[in-house]
Structures are given as structure tokens and as C-alpha cells.
């Protein structure tokens, strides 16, 4: 026996496990000889290179499963060859497979294109999942030990924490080697340039941030501990490598040139390595120490770094070796409990969540994963339809090659060798499909990148056709090729040599036809599921377009500003924005100008503290405390055409020094003062705890609208005047005349008023609110594309099966017609069989579509549409029936034109 150490103990162990497929009596008689043969063949195959090892193992597994199952079914029958020598020339079989494809161009083109489309779609979704969920943050050393640390509420969620809490955890944690402060997303920063300014993005981080992540500088150094010790004392910055290259052309002299950020001079001390752009998909251009956070946030750093209630950042940490995420979370929560005893300002509901570091923050990871999983299910359905269609064609093709296969077996080829040849042909077919899918994948990824709308923060979406995506495509092609090629190959080898060599007419066995029937039923079911899912999303988009959001977005441009970029906060921010608004009103074609803190329908909300209404019951008060707030200008309601149904809008006199006022929406008024007028009532705005708050007088009631998303129920909402409670982030709404756009003129006016105030984001309000429907639009695009293609492939599969059956039953049809059957009866007979398959597939497809619709509804992706929408289900079922009827009727008409005399004479 050949020593097992020669080819490797693992190979012999794997083959020994594979032999368990055979009955024990068979193993006792033949196992040693088969193992010796296997080891000799493996040694010879390895000498040809590792490229031949994978196909060798594939054939070995197929042979074992094939002959092992045969031996178990027929223990008394003829035993299979106990030593199936592997005399397979890979290159020769590949050349033969390519010749066969060139001889059948129609089969090759149809199969390759359908497979390439399915592979490309699946690879794009894998690339998206890889970029957002699977890839670790680039450049992070030993990323498996790096965790994201944030605040939880009532044991769930992942949100910002306060700096005093962070400092206590960092100083006392033993399960972490280090812990560094960072933020979920960057802040807009004004960079002075050539007498004006441009908007960039910056993140405040603690001095040990780069050491915690294991980053090395490409130039200079990172922050020193003393640069992060005193608030507002050491204005230094570290640039990302990409920003250094794009903005400063990679000039190493940047270390000796100060840059001006938000009107303050910063010294650049270093540049991060080229492969590191941040710890998440939300990118940045530079980092500053936490001690300089006030420059980015528009408040003093001393205030943000000392108040236990000022929650504004998260953290990253590096686990000590051998420490689990659960152990670190338990310790940090225990430390927070101890800190709360000496700092009662920390709410009892706050806790600490710890999760592995990822490109998407942990708070958004679950919905991201579910949505991408939905997209992958849709594309996997298309690939399954394509593969089953190809498997059906391979079955038909194998029938026409009965004589060739019988000849090979008759002249001495083993069934294993013929199976290897047939599987090689299938794998080559799928390999060619991978080559065609590569440019399709590149094109689809480019389209997906281009379709990402303008966002208020930079998103580093590393979506590219890289080695990981190509490897996934190749592995998927090989797996599906073997899976869908094994059964056709097995059926092809079940050939009666005598009848095949004597040229007798081929007939289809019941088992072979049953398999083809299953493939067609699966195609019909999957395609119906896809097109109904696409219809649900299209109906959602149509329903969303008909929903009244409570405001008008037509002819309105949105310009986002941040007054901290001009070092203006509080009254200075009010004065600056009023000067900008006054100048913008003078632009030709501008009808009205207003502003607010929030842009509606972008998924976010804002709170300005809690509320207290004396005499209100606890349940209603709890609901009202969940209300979102917004700070708006007097003309905000007029610009957005948002009616004030009771009372008055804000006036220019509602400003600092005057009584505090508020406008609430109809839902708030109904919950707070049911059946009574809210005008003149008081709402006490508090900071929580024992704070008695300050009274806001209700001066108006605005009509209910949609605030975070179109699918939300009616929610209470509170408006306060910008001049009384100013915010540094401002969204300027400019209503213009029909056919006029104002964005370019608004940019010029802002530059004239304050050169250090760059525009953060500029777009139409229609574009801004469309971001909320981005998941539905993407899903509708994917589902619609795969649904249409799947419907075409299902029709092609049913057509192929019907045509195949017509050819198989030519003699039977001729006899029926000779005995008096009419053409209508023959046509009905053929269509009846196709109808049975189509009906079975439709029933399965309707159930699958209903289940998928419920899953989509659970993700809150349907708006005003039921998951079993009768219009979608009914219309698409009729469409499927029409398509399948046409696909079946063509071969049915051909069958009805059969000439009995000619056919029977040929027989």
C-alpha cells in the first residue's frame, strides 16, 4: 500500500470517509484496492498542477455517490468496478467541450447568456454585501479584536454616549487593551481656500484612536496625548491619504503649512496610511483631537467634554487576547452602574452595547442585512431559473447524444469516465458564463454606484469587481454547474446500448420526464414570485406618489448650511441666516424663502428636550414626549405650502427676548387637549430630571404631515421659532418660478454674504425627499429586472419541454391522427399537459410570493400596499398565463400539422 504521507493524510482520511457511502460488505471486499487506486491517481494528478486537483476530487465524489448508491440499492446485482482508475485528461475534455459548444451555437448562446445574467446579478448583490457587511474596515490591524462601543437604552440599541462616561470606562476597563472616542458620522467643516471656502468633513477622535485601530502614518505622526488634554488648546489635524492626494496633490510640505478650518488655523501633523479612510463606511477627510470638538460642533469643547448628559460620540476598543465581546459588555455595564452612583445625571435607562467593528454601525446592521438578504433572494431566484433552464436543455441534448454515449461505453469507456466528460462540459459551459458575466457585473456595479443619491455625509462604498467578487462568481458557477449538471449526466448514462447502437428511436423515460417537469414547475413558480414581488414594489412607489405628505415639494430647492463653519452660533447664527435669507429673496425668479433644522422624509428626527403639560395623563404625556421637534423660520409654512389650520404662523417678532411660542400639529393638539382649543395653552419644555422647564405658548396648529418617512402613522410634532431656539445646522428652502432653478445663484449669494460659509448640500426638495424611498426603488429595480428575465426564461423552458415532448410523441400523434383525431384535439392534448405544469408552478409561485410579501412587509418596505395585493397577484398571474400559453402553443400547432402518412412511413 502507498504510504498515506505521500499524497497527504487529509486526502486519505477524506477518501476513507467517502467510502462510507458503500455498504459495509462492499467495503470489506474492495476498500483497500480502491484506496490504493485513489492514492496513485491523486499523486499523478498532482504532478499536472493544482488546477487538475479540484476536477479530480469532483469526479471522485460523483463516482462514490453514484456507485455507492447503486450498490446499496442492488446488493445482489453486478458490482461496480472496485478500482475505477482515473484516466482523465482534463485539457482534452475541455477542448472537446468547447468544440461541442461551437457546434451548437444556439444552445451555447442561450445557455451562456441566461447563466451570465443570473451570475452577474448575484455577484453584484454579493459585492454590495461584501462592501457593507463582510469586509473589515480597511487598514485596521487584527480587526477581529476591535469592537464598536456605544450607549444602549433599556438594554437595546446603539447610540451616542457622553464623554465623562467614556473616560470612566476607558480608565477602569480590564477587558480592553485600549478604548478610543470617535463618532458615527463626520461633521461638515469649512476649509478656507483662495479667498473663499469649501466644505469638507472632519471627525473628532481621541489621541489613542489610531493606536487602538493599529494604523500607521503614511507621513508625519498621529496625535500626542497632550494634544488631547486641554479643551480648545491644540488645533492639530491628521489628513486621510485620499484627501491629501486630491486636495494637496500629495505634497509632503503640508506638514509645514497650516490649514484654516472653521476660521481657525490648524497644524497638519500627519497623514494616515493609504488603505485607511475611517472605521466605518461613513468616510471623512480629516481627524481632529476630541479636545477640539467645539470647533466642529459649534459649542465649547469644555461643555461637551464635561456634561454627563451631553451625548455626542461613540467609541472603538481593542479586546485583550482571549476576551469575548460578551465579557467586555458585561464589564462595561458594571462600570457604568458604578459610575451612575457618583454621577446621578446619567439616566438609569442607559447601558453599554459592544459589538464587532463593521463597515455599517451596529445600530443599522440588522436592517441592512435583512434588506441585502432580500435582494440576494431575488437574484438567487433568477440564477435558479437560469440554471434549471440550462439543466432542461442539457437533458434534451443528452437524449440526442444517446448514440455517441453508447458508442463510448461500447468501446471500453467506464461510466465514470463518461460522467467526468459530461460534467466537464457542464463546468466549461458555466465557466464561459463567468467570463461573459464579468463585464456585465462591472457594468451593473457602475450603474449601482451612479444611482446612489447625494447624501449629507460622504459614503465610502467600496463596490468593485475585485478578486473576492470574482472568486464568489467562480465558486457559485462551479457549484451550480455541478448541482445542475449531475442529474442530466446521470440520466444520460442510463442508456440501453443495444437500442442506442442500432439507431432505434429514443424515448424519454418517466423518471427523465419527471425531472424535466420539476424543472419547468420550479421555473414557473420562481418567475411568478419574482414578478409579483416587483409589482408589489412598483405599487408601493405608485402609492407613495399619491400619499399627501402634508407639504408641497415642487419648485423648491434645498440648500443645507452649517453656521459652525463660519464660527457663528446662537444669536450670531440667527443674524447670519437672516442676512442670507434677505439676499436670497432678491434673486430673480425666487418667490419665497424659509428655513428649518430638519429636511422632511429623510428618516431622521430631532429632540429639544422633554415636555410637561400639567393635568395630562401619563400615557398621553409619554406619547407626546416621543414627538419630534423642528426650529423653523416665519416663512417656512408658506414656502412648503403647509397650512396652519388654527391660529397663526410664526412672526418676525417671535425672537429672543420675547415670550417663547410654539406651533403644534393636529395630532399633538388632539392628544394634549382633546375637544378643546389649544391656542394660548402652555407646553413646558424641560431638560429632564428635576428641571421645571420653561413655558411655550401655543400660537398655532399646523396640518398633520409625514415627517420621517411616508409609511409612518400620524405622529405628534412641535415647531419652535429659529430666532428663539437657534440651531447651527440649517436647511434653506427656496421656492422658485416654474422652469427656473436657483441653486447656482443661491451659492453666489452665500459666498458674498459670508465667504467662510460653504454649502453642505444643494438639491431639489423632490430629490431630497426621494432618499426615503431609495430601498423601495432599488428593490423594485432588482425585482423587476429579475422578474422579467425569469418570466422569459420560464417561457423558454416550457417551450423547450413542450417541443421535446412533441418530438418524442411524433409517432403517437401520427397514429392518433390516422385514427381520426382532429388538429384541434391534438393541439388541445399538447396544451393540456403544458397547462398542468403551468398551473402547478403558478400555485407554488403564489404561495411563495405571499410568503416573500410578508417578509417584505416586516421590513417596512411596503407603503399602503398589502403583501397579498390582489391587483399584483391577479394581474401578474394572468400575464404569466398568457406568456406560457404562447410558449406552449407554438409547438402545439406544430404537432397539429403532423402528416400521419409521412411519419408512419418513416417508422
CSV table of N, CA and C in Angstrom, one decimal, residues 15 70 98 128 151 181 219 255 259 279 287 295 333 507 553 604 630 676 687 725 757 775 854-855 887:
chain,number,residue,atom,x,y,z
A,15,UNK,N,-11.0,10.4,1.7
A,15,UNK,CA,-11.5,9.4,0.8
A,15,UNK,C,-12.0,8.2,1.7
A,70,UNK,N,-25.8,3.0,-6.0
A,70,UNK,CA,-26.2,1.8,-6.8
A,70,UNK,C,-26.0,0.5,-6.0
A,98,UNK,N,-15.5,22.5,-25.6
A,98,UNK,CA,-15.6,23.7,-26.4
A,98,UNK,C,-16.0,23.5,-27.8
A,128,UNK,N,-22.2,44.1,-3.0
A,128,UNK,CA,-22.8,45.1,-2.1
A,128,UNK,C,-22.7,44.7,-0.6
A,151,UNK,N,-23.8,53.5,23.5
A,151,UNK,CA,-24.8,53.5,24.5
A,151,UNK,C,-26.1,52.8,24.1
A,181,UNK,N,-12.3,57.3,21.5
A,181,UNK,CA,-13.6,58.0,21.2
A,181,UNK,C,-13.6,58.3,19.7
A,219,UNK,N,2.7,59.7,6.5
A,219,UNK,CA,3.5,60.9,6.6
A,219,UNK,C,3.3,61.5,7.9
A,255,UNK,N,3.0,69.3,6.0
A,255,UNK,CA,3.3,69.2,7.4
A,255,UNK,C,3.8,70.6,7.9
A,259,UNK,N,-3.6,74.9,7.8
A,259,UNK,CA,-4.8,75.0,7.1
A,259,UNK,C,-5.8,75.6,8.0
A,279,UNK,N,-13.1,54.1,10.3
A,279,UNK,CA,-13.5,52.8,10.9
A,279,UNK,C,-14.9,52.3,10.4
A,287,UNK,N,-9.1,64.2,10.6
A,287,UNK,CA,-9.5,64.0,12.0
A,287,UNK,C,-8.9,65.1,12.9
A,295,UNK,N,-14.9,73.2,17.8
A,295,UNK,CA,-14.8,73.8,16.5
A,295,UNK,C,-15.7,73.2,15.5
A,333,UNK,N,-20.8,47.5,31.4
A,333,UNK,CA,-22.1,47.8,32.0
A,333,UNK,C,-22.0,47.8,33.5
A,507,UNK,N,-36.6,7.3,-26.7
A,507,UNK,CA,-37.8,7.6,-25.9
A,507,UNK,C,-37.4,8.2,-24.6
A,553,UNK,N,-43.5,69.8,-2.5
A,553,UNK,CA,-42.1,69.8,-2.8
A,553,UNK,C,-41.7,70.3,-4.2
A,604,UNK,N,-34.7,61.0,9.7
A,604,UNK,CA,-34.2,61.5,10.9
A,604,UNK,C,-35.2,62.3,11.7
A,630,UNK,N,-38.8,70.7,15.5
A,630,UNK,CA,-38.0,71.4,14.4
A,630,UNK,C,-38.0,72.9,14.8
A,676,UNK,N,-60.7,70.5,22.9
A,676,UNK,CA,-60.6,71.9,23.3
A,676,UNK,C,-59.6,72.6,22.4
A,687,UNK,N,-35.5,69.9,30.4
A,687,UNK,CA,-34.2,69.2,30.1
A,687,UNK,C,-34.2,67.8,30.9
A,725,UNK,N,-34.9,79.6,19.4
A,725,UNK,CA,-34.1,78.4,19.8
A,725,UNK,C,-33.2,78.0,18.5
A,757,UNK,N,-18.7,80.4,4.8
A,757,UNK,CA,-19.9,79.6,5.0
A,757,UNK,C,-20.2,78.8,3.7
A,775,UNK,N,-34.6,52.5,-0.7
A,775,UNK,CA,-34.7,51.0,-0.7
A,775,UNK,C,-35.8,50.4,-1.6
A,854,UNK,N,-44.9,38.9,2.9
A,854,UNK,CA,-45.0,39.1,4.4
A,854,UNK,C,-43.6,39.5,4.9
A,855,UNK,N,-42.6,38.9,4.4
A,855,UNK,CA,-41.2,39.2,4.8
A,855,UNK,C,-40.9,40.7,4.5
A,887,UNK,N,-45.9,30.3,-25.3
A,887,UNK,CA,-44.7,29.4,-25.3
A,887,UNK,C,-45.1,28.0,-25.6
